Every structure is written in C-alpha cells, then in structure tokens.
mmCIF file of C-alpha atoms in Angstrom:
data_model
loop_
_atom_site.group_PDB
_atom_site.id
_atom_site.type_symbol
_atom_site.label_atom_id
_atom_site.label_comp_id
_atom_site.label_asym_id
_atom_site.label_seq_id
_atom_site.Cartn_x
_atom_site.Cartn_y
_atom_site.Cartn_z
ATOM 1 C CA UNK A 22 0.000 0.000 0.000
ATOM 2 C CA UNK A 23 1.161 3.193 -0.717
ATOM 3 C CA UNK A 24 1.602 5.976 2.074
ATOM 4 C CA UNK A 25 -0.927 9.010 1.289
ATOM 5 C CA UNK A 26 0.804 11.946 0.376
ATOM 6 C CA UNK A 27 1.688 14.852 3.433
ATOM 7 C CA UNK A 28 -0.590 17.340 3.978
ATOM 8 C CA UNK A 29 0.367 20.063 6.347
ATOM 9 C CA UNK A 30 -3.262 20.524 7.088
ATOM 10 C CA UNK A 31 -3.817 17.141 8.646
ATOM 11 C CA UNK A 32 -2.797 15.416 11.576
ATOM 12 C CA UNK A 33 -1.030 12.222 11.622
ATOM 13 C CA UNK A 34 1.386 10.128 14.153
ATOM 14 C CA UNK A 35 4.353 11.480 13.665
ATOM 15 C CA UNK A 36 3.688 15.492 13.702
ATOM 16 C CA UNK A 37 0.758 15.408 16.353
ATOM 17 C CA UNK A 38 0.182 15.298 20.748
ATOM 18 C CA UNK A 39 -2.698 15.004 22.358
ATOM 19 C CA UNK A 40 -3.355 16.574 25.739
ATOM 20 C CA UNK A 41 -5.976 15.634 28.226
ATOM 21 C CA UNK A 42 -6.624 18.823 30.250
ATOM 22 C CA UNK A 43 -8.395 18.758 33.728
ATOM 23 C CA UNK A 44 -10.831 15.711 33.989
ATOM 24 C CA UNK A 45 -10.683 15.519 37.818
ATOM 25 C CA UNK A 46 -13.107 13.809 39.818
ATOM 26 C CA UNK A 47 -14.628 17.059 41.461
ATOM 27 C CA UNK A 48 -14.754 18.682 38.555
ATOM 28 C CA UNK A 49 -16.484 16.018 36.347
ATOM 29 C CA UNK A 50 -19.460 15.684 38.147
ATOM 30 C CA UNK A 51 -20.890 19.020 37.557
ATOM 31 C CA UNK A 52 -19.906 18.642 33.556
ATOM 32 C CA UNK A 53 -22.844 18.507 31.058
ATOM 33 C CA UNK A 54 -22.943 14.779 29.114
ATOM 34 C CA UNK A 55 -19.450 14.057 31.066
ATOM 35 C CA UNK A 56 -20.081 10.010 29.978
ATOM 36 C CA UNK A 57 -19.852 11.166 26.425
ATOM 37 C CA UNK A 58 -16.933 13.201 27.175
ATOM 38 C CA UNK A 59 -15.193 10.603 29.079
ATOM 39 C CA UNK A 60 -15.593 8.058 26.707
ATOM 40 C CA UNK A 61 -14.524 10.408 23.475
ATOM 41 C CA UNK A 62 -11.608 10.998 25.574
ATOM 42 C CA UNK A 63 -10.683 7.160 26.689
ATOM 43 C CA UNK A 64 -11.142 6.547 22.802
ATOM 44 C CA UNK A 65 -8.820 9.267 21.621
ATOM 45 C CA UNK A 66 -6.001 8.101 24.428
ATOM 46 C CA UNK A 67 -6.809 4.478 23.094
ATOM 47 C CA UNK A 68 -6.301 5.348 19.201
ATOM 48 C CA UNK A 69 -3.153 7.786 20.269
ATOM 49 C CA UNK A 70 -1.989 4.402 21.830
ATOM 50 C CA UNK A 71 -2.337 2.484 19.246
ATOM 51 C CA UNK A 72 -0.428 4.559 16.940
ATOM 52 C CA UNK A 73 2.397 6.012 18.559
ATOM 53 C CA UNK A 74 0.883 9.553 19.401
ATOM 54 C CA UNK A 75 2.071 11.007 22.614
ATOM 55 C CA UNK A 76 -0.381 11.804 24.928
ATOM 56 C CA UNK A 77 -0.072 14.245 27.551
ATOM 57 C CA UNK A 78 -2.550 15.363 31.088
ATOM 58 C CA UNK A 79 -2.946 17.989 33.008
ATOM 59 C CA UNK A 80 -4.874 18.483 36.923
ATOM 60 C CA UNK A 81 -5.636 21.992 37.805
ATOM 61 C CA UNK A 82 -5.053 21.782 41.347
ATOM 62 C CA UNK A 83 -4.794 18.188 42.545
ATOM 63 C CA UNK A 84 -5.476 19.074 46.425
ATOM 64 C CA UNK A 85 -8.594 20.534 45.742
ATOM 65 C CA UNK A 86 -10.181 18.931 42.537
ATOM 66 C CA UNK A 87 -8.971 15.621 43.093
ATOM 67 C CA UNK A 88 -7.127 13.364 40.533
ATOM 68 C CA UNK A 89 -7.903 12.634 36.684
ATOM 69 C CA UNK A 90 -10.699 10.328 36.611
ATOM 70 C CA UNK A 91 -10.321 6.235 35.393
ATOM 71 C CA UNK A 92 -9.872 5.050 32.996
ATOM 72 C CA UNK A 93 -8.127 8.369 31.715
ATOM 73 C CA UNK A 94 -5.490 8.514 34.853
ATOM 74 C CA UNK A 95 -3.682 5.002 34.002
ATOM 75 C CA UNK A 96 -3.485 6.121 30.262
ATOM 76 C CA UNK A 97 -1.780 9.239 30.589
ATOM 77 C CA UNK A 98 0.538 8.265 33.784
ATOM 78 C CA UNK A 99 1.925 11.173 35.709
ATOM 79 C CA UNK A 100 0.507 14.505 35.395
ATOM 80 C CA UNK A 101 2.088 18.256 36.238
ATOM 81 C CA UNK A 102 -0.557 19.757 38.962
ATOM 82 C CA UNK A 103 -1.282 23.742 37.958
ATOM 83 C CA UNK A 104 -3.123 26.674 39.013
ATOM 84 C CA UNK A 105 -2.606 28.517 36.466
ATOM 85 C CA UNK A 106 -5.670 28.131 34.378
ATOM 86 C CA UNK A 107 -3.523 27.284 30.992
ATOM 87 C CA UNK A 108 -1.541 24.362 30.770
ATOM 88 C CA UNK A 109 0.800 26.016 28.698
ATOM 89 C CA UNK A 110 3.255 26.282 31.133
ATOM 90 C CA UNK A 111 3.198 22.973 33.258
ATOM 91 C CA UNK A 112 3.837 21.150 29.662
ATOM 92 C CA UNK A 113 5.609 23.960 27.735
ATOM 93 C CA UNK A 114 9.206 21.521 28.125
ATOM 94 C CA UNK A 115 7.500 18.412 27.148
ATOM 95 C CA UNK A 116 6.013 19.849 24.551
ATOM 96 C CA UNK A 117 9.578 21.765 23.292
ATOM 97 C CA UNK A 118 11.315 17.886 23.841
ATOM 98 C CA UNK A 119 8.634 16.239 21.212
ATOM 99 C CA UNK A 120 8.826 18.896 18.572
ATOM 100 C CA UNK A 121 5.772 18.635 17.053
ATOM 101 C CA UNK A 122 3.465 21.462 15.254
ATOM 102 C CA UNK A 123 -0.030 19.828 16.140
ATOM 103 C CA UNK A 124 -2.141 19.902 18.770
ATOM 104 C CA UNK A 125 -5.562 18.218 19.912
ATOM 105 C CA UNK A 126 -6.995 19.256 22.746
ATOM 106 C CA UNK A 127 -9.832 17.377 24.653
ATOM 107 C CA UNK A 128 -10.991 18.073 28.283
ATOM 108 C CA UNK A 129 -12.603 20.235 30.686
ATOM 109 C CA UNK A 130 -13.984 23.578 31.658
ATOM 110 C CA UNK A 131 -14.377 24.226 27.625
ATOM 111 C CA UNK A 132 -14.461 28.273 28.267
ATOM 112 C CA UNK A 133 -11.507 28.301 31.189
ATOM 113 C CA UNK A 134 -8.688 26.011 31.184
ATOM 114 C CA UNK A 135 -9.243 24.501 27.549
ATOM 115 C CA UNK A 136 -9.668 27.986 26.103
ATOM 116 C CA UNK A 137 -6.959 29.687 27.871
ATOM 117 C CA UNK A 138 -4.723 26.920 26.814
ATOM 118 C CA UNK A 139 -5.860 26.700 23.240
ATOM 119 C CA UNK A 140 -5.059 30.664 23.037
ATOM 120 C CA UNK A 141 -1.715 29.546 24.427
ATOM 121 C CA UNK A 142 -0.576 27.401 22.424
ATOM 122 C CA UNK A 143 -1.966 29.409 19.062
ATOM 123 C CA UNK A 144 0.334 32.157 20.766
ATOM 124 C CA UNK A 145 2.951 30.007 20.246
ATOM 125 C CA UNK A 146 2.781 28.992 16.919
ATOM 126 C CA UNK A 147 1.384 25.553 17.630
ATOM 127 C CA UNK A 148 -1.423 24.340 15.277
ATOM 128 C CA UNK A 149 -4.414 23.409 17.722
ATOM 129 C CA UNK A 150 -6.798 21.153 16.903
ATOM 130 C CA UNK A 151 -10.061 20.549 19.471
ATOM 131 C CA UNK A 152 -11.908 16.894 19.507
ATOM 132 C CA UNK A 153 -15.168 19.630 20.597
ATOM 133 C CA UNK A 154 -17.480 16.196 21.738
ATOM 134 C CA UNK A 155 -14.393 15.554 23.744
ATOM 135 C CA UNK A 156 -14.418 19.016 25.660
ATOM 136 C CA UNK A 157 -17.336 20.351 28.255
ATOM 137 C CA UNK A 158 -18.569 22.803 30.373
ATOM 138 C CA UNK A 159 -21.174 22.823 33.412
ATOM 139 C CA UNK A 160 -23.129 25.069 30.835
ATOM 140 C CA UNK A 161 -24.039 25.223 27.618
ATOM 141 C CA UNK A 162 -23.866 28.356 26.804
ATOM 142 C CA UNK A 163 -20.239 28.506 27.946
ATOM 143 C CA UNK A 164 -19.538 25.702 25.529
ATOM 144 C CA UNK A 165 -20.891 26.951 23.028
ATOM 145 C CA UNK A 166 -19.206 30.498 22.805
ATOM 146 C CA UNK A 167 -15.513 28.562 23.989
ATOM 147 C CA UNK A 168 -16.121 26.640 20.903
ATOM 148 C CA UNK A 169 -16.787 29.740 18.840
ATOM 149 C CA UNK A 170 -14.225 31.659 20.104
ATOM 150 C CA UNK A 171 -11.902 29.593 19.687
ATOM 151 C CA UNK A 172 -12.751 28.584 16.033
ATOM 152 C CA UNK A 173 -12.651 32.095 15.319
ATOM 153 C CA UNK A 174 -8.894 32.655 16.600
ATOM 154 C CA UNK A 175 -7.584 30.092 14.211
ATOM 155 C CA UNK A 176 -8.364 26.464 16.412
ATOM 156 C CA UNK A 177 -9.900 24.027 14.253
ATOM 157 C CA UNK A 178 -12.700 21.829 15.572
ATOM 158 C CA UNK A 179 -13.257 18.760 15.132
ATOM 159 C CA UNK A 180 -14.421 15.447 16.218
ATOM 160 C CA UNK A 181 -13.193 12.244 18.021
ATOM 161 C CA UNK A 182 -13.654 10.406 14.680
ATOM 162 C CA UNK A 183 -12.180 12.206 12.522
ATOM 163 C CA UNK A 184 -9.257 12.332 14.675
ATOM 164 C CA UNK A 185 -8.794 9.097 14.555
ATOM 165 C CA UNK A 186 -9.414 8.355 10.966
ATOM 166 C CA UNK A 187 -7.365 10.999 10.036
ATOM 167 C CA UNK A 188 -4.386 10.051 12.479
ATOM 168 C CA UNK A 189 -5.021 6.552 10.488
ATOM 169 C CA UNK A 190 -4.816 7.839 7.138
ATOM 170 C CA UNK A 191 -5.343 4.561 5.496
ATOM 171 C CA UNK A 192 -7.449 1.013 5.757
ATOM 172 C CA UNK A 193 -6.331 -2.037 5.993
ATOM 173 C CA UNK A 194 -3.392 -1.955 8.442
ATOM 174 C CA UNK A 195 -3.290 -3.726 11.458
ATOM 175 C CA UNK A 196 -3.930 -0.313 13.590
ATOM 176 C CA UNK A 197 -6.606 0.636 11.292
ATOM 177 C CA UNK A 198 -8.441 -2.342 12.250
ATOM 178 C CA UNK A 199 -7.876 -1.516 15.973
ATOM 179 C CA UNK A 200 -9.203 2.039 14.767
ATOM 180 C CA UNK A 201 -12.028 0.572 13.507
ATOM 181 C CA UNK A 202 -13.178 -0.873 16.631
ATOM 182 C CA UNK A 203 -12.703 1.978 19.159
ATOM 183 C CA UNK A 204 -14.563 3.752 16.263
ATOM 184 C CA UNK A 205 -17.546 1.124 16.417
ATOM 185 C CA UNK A 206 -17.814 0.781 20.220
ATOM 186 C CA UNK A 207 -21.531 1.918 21.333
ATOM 187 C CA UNK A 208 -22.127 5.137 22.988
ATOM 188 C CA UNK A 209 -22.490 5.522 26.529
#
C-alpha cells in the first residue's frame, strides 16, 4: 500500500500530541454529558496508543479537585498539577522535547482552562486542533461560545472520529483495524 501523500493541514502520528486537560473527579461531576466526554476521551487516548501519538494530562489543582478520573489517569501516567488556568506552562518543556506542530486538545472547563490553553498554544505557533465532543462545560452556553471563540482565533474543531481516521490515514493496516473498533464501540 502506498503511504498518502503529506498534507500540512492534517494530523497524523508522527507530527501530532494530544493533551488531556483537567478531567478531575470534582470537577467532572458538575460537567454537562461528562459520559460522552469521558468516553470520546478514553477513545482518543486508546487510538493515540495504538499509533504512537504522545499523549499528555494535566490536573488543575490536585489538592482541591482531586485526581484525573479512570480510565483516563492510568493512560496518561503522571501529570504536572497547575493553578494557572492554561496548561501552557506545566507542559511547555514536554512539549519543546517532542517537537511537534499539532495539537488536539480534549478536556474540561471548555471556556476556562481549555480555552486559555488553546489561546496559548496558538500564541505560540502551535497548530491546535479541538476533539469539541471531547471538551465540556457545566453550561451550555459557555460551551458553546468557547467553541466559537476559539474557532474564530484560528483552532480548528473537530471530532473524536475524525481524529482518529485521520491520524489513520489509510485502511487495511493492522492499527486501522484496531481504529475501527474503538470507532464502532456503542455510545455511553
């Protein structure tokens, strides 16, 4: 099989991280359709897994909020705690030591910490890219305009799925059929 041309526009394993920001078990709880979120998370750790992305957390104070929820915690191993609201700066020396241009962000408050680091990292000069049904907010409304504002600053949105299709590239490898079934699994 031949490998699809590159396209700077699209992600793939070798020029892509993804970072799980803030899904702590006080937080969660309060989140709007935080199964959904959860699982589009677990899903995008799973497919990073399976092809090599590196995957990278974040806990906006630990002492307080409590630790990243299961099954996300044991995929993404240990964390930086912050208070700042960005991660920028817990992960700015992990993210120098893998060198690479794209970003996906999933995780939670949508319009606080996922914003604020989004912003960040655009700042940058990182290309950030948002799973948006694997970010939430207690409210919609905050969502929603996080979402917006952030499309409108230069983040591009898009979905769990296409993430991991377009991480994938192609069908009929072996990870593609791994793909393929964290793609297929029923929704909470």
């Amino acid at each position: 099989m031949s490998e699809p041309l590159p396209n700077p526009l699209l992600m793939n394993p070798s020029n892509t991280v993804l970072l799980v920001i803030d899904m702590q078990e006080k937080l969660l709880p309060s989140i709007a359709d935080r199964e959904r979120i959860v699982w589009n998370t677990r899903r995008l750790l799973d497919g990073a897994e399976i092809l090599g992305i590196p995957a990278l957390g974040t806990e906006q104070y630990r002492k307080g909020l409590g630790a990243t929820v299961e099954p996300l915690a044991a995929k993404l191993g240990e964390m930086p705690d912050k208070l700042q609201f960005s991660s920028c700066q817990a992960i700015a020396a992990k993210l120098e030591e893998l060198n690479r241009p794209k970003i996906i962000l999933a995780g939670i408050e949508a319009h606080v910490c996922v914003q604020q680091t989004a912003l960040d990292l655009l700042s940058l000069g990182y290309d950030v890219y948002l799973a948006a049904d694997a970010v939430g907010a207690r409210f919609s409304h905050d969502l929603e305009f996080a979402l917006r504002r952030m499309e409108s600053t230069g983040v591009t949105l898009t979905t769990t799925e296409a993430a991991l299709f377009e991480w994938c590239r192609v069908a009929g490898t072996p990870q593609f059929k791994q793909i393929s079934q964290l793609v297929r699994e029923a929704s909470p």
